[in-house]
mmCIF file of C-alpha atoms and ligand atoms in Angstrom:
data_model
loop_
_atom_site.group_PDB
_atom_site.id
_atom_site.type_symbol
_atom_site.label_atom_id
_atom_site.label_comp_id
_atom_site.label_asym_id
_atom_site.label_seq_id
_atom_site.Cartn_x
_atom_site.Cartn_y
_atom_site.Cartn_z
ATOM 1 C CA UNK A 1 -2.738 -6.223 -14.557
ATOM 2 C CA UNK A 2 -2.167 -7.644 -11.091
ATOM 3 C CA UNK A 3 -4.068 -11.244 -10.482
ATOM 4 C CA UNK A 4 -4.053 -12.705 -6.930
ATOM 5 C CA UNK A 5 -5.120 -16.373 -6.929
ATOM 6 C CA UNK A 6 -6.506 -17.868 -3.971
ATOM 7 C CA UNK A 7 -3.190 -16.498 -1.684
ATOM 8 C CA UNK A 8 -2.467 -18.378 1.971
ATOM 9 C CA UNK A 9 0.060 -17.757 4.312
ATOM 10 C CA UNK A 10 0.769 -19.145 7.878
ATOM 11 C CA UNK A 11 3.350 -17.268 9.997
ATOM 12 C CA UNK A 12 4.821 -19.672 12.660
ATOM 13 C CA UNK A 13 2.846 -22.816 10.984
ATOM 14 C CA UNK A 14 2.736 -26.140 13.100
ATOM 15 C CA UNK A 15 3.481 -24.315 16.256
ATOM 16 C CA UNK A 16 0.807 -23.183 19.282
ATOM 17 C CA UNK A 17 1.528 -19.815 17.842
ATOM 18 C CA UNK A 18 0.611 -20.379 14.647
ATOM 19 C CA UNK A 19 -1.565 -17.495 12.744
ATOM 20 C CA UNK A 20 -3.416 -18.082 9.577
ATOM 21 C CA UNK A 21 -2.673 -14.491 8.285
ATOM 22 C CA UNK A 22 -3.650 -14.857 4.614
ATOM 23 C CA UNK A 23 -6.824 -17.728 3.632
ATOM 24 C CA UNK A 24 -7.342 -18.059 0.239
ATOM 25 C CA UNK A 25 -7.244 -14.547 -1.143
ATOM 26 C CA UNK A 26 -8.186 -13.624 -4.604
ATOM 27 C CA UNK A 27 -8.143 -10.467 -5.928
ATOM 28 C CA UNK A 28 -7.602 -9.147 -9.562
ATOM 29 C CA UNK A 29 -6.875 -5.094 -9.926
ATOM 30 C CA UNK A 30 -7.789 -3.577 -13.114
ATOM 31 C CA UNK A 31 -4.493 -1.199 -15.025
ATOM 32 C CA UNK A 32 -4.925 2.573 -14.019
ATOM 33 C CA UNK A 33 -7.108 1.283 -10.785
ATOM 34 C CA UNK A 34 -6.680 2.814 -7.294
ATOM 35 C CA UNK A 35 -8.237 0.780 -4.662
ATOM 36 C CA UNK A 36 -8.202 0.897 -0.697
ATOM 37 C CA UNK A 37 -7.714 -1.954 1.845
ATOM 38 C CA UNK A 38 -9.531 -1.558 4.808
ATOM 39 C CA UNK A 39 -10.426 -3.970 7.579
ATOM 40 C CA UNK A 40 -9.516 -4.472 11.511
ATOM 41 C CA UNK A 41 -6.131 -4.613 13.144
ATOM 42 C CA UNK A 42 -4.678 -7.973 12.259
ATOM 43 C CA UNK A 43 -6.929 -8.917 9.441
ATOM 44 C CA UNK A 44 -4.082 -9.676 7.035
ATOM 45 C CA UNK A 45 -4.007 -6.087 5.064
ATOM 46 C CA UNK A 46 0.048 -5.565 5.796
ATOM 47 C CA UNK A 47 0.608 -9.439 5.455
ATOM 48 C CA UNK A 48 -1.130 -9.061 1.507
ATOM 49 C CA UNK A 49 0.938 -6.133 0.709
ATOM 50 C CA UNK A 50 4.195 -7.576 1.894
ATOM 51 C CA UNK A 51 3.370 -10.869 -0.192
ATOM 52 C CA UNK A 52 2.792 -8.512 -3.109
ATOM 53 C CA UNK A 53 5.905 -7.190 -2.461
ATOM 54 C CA UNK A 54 8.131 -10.033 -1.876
ATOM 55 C CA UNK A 55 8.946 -9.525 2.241
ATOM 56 C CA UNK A 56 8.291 -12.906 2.257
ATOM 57 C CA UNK A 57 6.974 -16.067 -0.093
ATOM 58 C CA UNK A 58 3.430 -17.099 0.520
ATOM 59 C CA UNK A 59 2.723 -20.668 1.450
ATOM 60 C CA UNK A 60 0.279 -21.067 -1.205
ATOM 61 C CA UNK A 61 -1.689 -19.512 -4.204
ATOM 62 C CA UNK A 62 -0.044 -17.344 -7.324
ATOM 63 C CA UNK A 63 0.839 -13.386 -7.910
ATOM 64 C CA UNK A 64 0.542 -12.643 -11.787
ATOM 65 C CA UNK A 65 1.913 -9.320 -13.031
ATOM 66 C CA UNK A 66 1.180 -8.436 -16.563
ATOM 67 C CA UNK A 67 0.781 -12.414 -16.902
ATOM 68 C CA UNK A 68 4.018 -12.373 -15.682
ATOM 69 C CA UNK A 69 4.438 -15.533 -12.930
ATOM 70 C CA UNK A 70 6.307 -13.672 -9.844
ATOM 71 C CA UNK A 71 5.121 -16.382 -7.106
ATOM 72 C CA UNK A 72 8.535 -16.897 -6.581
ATOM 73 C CA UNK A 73 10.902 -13.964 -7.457
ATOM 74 C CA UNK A 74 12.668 -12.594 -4.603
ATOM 75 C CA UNK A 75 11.979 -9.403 -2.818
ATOM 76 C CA UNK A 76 14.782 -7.190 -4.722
ATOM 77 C CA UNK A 77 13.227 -8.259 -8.294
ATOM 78 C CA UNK A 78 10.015 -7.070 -7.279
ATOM 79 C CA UNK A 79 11.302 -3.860 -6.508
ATOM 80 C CA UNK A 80 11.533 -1.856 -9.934
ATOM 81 C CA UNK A 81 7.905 -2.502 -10.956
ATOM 82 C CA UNK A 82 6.574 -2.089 -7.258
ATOM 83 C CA UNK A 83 6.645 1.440 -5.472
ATOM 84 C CA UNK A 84 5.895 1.025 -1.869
ATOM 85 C CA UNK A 85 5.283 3.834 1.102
ATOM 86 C CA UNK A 86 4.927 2.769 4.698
ATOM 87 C CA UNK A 87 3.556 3.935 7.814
ATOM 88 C CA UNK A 88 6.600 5.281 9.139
ATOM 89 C CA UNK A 89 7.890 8.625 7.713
ATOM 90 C CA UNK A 90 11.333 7.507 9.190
ATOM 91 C CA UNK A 91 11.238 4.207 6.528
ATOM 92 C CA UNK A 92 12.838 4.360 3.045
ATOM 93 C CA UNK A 93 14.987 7.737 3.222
ATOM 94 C CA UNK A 94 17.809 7.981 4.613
ATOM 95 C CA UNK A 95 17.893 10.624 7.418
ATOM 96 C CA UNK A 96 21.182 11.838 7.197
ATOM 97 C CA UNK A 97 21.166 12.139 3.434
ATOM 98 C CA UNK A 98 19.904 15.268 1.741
ATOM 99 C CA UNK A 99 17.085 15.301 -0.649
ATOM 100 C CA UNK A 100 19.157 15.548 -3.690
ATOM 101 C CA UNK A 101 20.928 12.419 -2.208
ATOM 102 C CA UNK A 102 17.593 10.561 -1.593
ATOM 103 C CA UNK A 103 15.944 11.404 -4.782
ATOM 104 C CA UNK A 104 19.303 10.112 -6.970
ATOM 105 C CA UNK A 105 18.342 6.492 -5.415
ATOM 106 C CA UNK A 106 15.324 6.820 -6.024
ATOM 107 C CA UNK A 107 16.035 8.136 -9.832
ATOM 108 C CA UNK A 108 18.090 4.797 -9.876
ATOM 109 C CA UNK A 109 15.749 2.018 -8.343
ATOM 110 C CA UNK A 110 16.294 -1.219 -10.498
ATOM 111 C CA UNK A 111 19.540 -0.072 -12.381
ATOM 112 C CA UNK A 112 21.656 -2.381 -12.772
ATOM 113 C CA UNK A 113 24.828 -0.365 -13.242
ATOM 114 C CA UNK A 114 24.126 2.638 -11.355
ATOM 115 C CA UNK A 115 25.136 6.301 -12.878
ATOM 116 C CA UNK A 116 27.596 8.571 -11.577
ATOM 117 C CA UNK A 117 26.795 10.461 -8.610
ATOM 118 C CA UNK A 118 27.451 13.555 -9.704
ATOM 119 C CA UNK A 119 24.509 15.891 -10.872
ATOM 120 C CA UNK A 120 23.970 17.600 -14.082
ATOM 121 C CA UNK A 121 22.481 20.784 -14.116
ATOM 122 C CA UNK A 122 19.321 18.992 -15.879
ATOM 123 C CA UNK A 123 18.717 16.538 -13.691
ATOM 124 C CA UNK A 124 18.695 18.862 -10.562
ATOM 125 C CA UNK A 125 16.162 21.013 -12.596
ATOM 126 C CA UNK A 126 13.943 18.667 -13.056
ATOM 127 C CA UNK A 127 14.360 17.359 -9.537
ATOM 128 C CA UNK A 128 13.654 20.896 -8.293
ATOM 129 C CA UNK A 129 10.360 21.125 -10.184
ATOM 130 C CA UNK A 130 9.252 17.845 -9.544
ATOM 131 C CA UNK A 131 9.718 18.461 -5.785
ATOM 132 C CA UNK A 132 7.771 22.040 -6.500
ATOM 133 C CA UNK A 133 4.885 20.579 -7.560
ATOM 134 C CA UNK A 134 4.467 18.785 -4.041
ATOM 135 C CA UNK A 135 3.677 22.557 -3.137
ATOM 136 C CA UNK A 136 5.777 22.289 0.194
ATOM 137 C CA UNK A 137 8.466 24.761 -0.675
ATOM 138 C CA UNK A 138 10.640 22.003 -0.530
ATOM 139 C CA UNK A 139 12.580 22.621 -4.205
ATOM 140 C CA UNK A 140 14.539 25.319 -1.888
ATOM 141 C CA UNK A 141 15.768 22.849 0.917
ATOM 142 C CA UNK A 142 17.257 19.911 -1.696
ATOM 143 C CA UNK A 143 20.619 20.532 0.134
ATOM 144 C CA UNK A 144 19.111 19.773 3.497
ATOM 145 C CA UNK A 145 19.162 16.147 5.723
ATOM 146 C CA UNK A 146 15.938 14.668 4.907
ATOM 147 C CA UNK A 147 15.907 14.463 8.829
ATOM 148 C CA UNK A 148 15.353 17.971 9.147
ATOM 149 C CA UNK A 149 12.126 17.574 7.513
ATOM 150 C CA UNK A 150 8.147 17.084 9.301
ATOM 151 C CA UNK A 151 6.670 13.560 9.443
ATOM 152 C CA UNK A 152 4.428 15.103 6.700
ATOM 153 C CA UNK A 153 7.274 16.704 4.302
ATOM 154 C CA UNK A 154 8.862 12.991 4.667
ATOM 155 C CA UNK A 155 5.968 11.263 3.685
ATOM 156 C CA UNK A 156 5.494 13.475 0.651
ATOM 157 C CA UNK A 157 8.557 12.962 -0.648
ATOM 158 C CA UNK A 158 9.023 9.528 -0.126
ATOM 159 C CA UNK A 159 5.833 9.527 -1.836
ATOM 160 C CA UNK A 160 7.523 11.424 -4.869
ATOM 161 C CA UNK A 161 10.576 8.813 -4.909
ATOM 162 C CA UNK A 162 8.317 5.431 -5.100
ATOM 163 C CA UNK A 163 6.704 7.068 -8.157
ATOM 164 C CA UNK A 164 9.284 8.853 -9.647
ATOM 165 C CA UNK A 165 10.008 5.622 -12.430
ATOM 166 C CA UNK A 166 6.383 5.623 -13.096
ATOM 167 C CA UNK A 167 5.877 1.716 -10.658
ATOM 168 C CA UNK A 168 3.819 -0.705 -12.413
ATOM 169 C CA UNK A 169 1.887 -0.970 -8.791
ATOM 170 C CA UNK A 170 1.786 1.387 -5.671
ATOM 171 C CA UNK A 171 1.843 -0.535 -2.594
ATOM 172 C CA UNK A 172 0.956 2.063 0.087
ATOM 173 C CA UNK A 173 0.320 0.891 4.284
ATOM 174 C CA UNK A 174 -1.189 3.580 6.293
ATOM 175 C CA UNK A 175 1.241 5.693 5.208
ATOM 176 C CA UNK A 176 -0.955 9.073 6.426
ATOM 177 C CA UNK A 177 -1.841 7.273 10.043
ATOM 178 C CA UNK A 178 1.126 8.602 11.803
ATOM 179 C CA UNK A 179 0.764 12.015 10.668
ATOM 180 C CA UNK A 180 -1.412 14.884 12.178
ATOM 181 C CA UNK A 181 -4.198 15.261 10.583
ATOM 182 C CA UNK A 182 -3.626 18.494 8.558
ATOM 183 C CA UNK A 183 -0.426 16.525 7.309
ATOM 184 C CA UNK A 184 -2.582 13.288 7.456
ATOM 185 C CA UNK A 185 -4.983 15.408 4.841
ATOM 186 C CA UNK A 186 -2.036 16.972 2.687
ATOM 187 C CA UNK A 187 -0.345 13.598 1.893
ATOM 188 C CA UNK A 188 -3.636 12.196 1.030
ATOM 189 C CA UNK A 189 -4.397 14.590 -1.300
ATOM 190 C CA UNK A 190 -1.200 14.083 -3.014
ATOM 191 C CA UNK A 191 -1.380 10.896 -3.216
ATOM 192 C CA UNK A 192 -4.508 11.211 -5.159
ATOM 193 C CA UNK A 193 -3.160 14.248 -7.479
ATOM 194 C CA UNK A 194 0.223 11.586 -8.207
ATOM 195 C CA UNK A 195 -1.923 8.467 -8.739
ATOM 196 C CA UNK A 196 -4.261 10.316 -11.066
ATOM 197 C CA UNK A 197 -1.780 12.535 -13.044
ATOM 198 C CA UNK A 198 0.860 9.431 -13.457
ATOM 199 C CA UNK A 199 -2.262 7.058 -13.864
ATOM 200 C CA UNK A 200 -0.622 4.387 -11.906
ATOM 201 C CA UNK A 201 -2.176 1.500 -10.673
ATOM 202 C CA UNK A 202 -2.337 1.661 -6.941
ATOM 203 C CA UNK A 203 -3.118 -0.092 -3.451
ATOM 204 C CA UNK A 204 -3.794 1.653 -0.492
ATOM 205 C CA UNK A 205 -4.221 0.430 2.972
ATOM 206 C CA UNK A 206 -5.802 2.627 5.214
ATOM 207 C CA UNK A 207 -7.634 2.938 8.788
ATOM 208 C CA UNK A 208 -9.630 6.096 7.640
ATOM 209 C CA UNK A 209 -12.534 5.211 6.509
ATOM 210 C CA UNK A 210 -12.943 8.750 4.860
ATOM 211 C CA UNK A 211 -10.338 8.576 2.994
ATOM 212 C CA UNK A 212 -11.342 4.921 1.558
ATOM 213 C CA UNK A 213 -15.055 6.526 0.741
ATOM 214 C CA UNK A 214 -13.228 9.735 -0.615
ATOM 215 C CA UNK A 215 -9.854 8.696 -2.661
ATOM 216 C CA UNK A 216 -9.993 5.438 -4.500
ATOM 217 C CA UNK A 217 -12.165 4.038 -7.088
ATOM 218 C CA UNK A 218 -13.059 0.670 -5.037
ATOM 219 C CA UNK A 219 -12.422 -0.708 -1.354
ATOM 220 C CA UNK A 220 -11.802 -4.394 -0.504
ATOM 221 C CA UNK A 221 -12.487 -5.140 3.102
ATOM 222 C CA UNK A 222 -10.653 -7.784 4.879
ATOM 223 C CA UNK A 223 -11.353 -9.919 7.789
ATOM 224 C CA UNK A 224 -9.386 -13.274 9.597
ATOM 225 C CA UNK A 225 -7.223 -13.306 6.405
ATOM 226 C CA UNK A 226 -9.996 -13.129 3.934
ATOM 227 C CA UNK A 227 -11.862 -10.488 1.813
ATOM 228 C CA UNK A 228 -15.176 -9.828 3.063
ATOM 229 C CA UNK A 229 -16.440 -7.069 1.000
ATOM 230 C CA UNK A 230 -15.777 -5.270 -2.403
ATOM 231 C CA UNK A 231 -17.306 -2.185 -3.487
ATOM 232 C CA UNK A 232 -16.424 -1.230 -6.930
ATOM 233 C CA UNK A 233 -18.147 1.027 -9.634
ATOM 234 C CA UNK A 234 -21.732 2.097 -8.655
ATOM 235 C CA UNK A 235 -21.551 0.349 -5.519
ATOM 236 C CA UNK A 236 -18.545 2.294 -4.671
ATOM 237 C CA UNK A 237 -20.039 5.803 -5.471
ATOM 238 C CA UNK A 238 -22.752 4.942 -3.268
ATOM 239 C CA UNK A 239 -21.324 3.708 -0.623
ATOM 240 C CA UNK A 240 -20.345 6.238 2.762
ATOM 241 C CA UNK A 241 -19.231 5.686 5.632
ATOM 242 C CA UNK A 242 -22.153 4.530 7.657
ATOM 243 C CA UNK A 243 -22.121 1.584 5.168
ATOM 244 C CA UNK A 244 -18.891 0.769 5.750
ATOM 245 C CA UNK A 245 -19.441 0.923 9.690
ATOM 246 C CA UNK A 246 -22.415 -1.389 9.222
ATOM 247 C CA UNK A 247 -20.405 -3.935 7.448
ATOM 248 C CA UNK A 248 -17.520 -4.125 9.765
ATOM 249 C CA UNK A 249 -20.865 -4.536 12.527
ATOM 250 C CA UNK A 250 -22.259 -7.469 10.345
ATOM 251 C CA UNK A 251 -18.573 -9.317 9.738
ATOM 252 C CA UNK A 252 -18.238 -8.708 13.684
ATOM 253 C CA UNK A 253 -21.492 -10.258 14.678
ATOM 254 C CA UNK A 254 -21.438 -13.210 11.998
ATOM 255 C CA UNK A 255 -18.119 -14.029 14.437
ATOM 256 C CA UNK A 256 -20.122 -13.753 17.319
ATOM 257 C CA UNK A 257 -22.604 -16.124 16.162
ATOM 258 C CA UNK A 258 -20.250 -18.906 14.831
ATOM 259 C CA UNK A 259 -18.571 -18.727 17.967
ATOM 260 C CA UNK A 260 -21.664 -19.048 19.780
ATOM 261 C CA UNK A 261 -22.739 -21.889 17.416
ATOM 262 C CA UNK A 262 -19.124 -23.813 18.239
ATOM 263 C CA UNK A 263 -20.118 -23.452 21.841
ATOM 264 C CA UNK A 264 -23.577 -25.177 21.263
ATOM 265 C CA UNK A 265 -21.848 -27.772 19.264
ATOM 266 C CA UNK A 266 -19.135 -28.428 21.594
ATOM 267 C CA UNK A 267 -21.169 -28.446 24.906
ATOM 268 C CA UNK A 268 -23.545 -30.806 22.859
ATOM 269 C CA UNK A 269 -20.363 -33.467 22.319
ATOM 270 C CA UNK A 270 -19.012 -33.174 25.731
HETATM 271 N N1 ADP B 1 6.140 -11.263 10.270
HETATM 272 C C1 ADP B 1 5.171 -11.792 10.994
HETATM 273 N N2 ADP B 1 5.421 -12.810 11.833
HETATM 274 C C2 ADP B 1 4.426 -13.360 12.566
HETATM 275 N N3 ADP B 1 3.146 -12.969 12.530
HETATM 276 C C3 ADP B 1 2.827 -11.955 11.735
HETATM 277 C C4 ADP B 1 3.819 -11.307 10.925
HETATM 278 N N4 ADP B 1 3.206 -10.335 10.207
HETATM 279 C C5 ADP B 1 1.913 -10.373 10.559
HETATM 280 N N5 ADP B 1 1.678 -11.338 11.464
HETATM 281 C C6 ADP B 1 0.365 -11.685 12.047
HETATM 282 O O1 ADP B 1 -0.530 -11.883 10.972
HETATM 283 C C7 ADP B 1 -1.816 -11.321 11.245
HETATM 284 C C8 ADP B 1 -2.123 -10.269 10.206
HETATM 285 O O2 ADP B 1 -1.247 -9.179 10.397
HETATM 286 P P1 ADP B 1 -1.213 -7.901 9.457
HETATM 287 O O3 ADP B 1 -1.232 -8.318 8.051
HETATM 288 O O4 ADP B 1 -0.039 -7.094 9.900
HETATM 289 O O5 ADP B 1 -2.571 -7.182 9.846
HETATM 290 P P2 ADP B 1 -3.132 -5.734 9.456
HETATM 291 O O6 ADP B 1 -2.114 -5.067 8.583
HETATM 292 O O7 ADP B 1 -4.428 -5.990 8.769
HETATM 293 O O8 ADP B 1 -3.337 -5.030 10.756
HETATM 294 C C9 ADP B 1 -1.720 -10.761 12.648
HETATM 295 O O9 ADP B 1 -2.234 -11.712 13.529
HETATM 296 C C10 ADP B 1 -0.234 -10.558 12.860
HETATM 297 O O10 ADP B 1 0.107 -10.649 14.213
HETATM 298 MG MG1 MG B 2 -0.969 -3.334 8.838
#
């Protein structure tokens, strides 16, 4: 379904500040798959998404949809099979809009020739019980600013708008790390009850290693731009978090030890 051939990408290339965000990442992700990104700060899980995405072009490598060649297709063309959710509950809704208003762009994403705004009895029923089944009590408040909702009720329902048009691929970024953690625990839930009930195809970055043991069916570890570790099927169910503790230890030391190795080497050649 989604192929991901041997993807680079330098942000601020030739320059002192140059950082090698993406090396040579392949990944293929099976239709109907959910699978978690973890890894530590800065090892290139945002900079994948975004290159799934379109935010910017990679330098090198190839992004196959359905067979479908999308290297190159700009960001906006990308967006009607793609569903993304960020870390921020304060990203895509519009705060001063109210949920009806929110949920009729999102009922729209990738139309060409958008419908009218006004809403048909139908549509706000079944806008009422699709926000019902979030279980937030929010079907009652669809009249209300989206700002007057909790970092939490945001998240859910932004979750509910990337997935209302079924996405070919969920792109989601930490999108429970700025919540508390009974919110934090409610969206991820969700996210598990949508992904499974819709049977979409899904990627989720995520700092918790709990939820990377507990929600998807396989986690992809990443490291300096490259992907260190894959647990799928058996290995997956067996692996907890301990094990996934131990292997961010072992990619940490092997650093350790090339560095020390440069240092031998270089103080040899001095
Ligand atoms: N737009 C950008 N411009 C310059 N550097 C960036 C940009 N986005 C990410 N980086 C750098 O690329 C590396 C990987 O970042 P990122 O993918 O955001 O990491 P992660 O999401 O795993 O924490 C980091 O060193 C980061 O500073
Ligand atoms: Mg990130």
């Amino acid at each position: 379904m989604l192929d991901i051939q041997n993807l680079s990408h330098t942000f601020f290339p030739g320059t002192p500040n140059a950082v090698q965000a993406l090396q040579g990442v392949s990944l293929h992700i099976e239709e109907e798959s959910f699978t978690a990104i973890i890894g530590t700060n800065g090892s290139g899980k945002s900079t994948l998404l975004n290159a799934m995405s379109g935010t910017f072009l990679a330098d090198q490598g190839k992004i196959l949809l359905d067979g479908q060649d999308i290297t190159r297709w700009p960001e906006h063309r990308r967006a009607a099979p793609m569903g993304r959710v960020f870390q921020n509950p304060f990203a895509g809704t519009a705060a001063e809009m109210t949920l009806a208003e929110n949920l009729v762009i999102a009922m729209r994403r990738g139309l060409k020739r958008p419908l009218s705004t006004a809403l048909s009895r139908q549509v706000r029923e079944e806008m009422a019980e699709r926000v019902a089944s979030l279980k937030m009590g929010l079907e009652n408040r669809l009249d209300n600013p989206i700002g007057t909702l909790s970092g939490g009720q945001r998240q859910a329902l932004t979750l509910l708008m990337a997935t209302w048009l079924r996405p070919k691929l969920l792109l989601l970024d930490e999108h429970t790390a700025a919540l508390d953690p009974k919110s934090a625990a409610q969206v991820a839930d969700l996210t598990r009850r949508i992904i499974r009930s819709e049977r979409l195809t899904a990627l989720m970055v995520t700092h918790s290693m709990q939820q990377s043991v507990e929600l998807p069916d396989r986690i992809v570890m990443m490291h300096k731009g490259k992907i260190v570790e894959d647990y799928a099927e058996e290995r997956k169910g067996r692996v907890r978090v301990p094990d996934l503790m131990a292997a961010f230890d072992r990619v940490k030391r092997g650093e350790l030890f090339d560095a020390s190795v440069a240092e031998v080497v270089a103080e040899q050649y001095v």
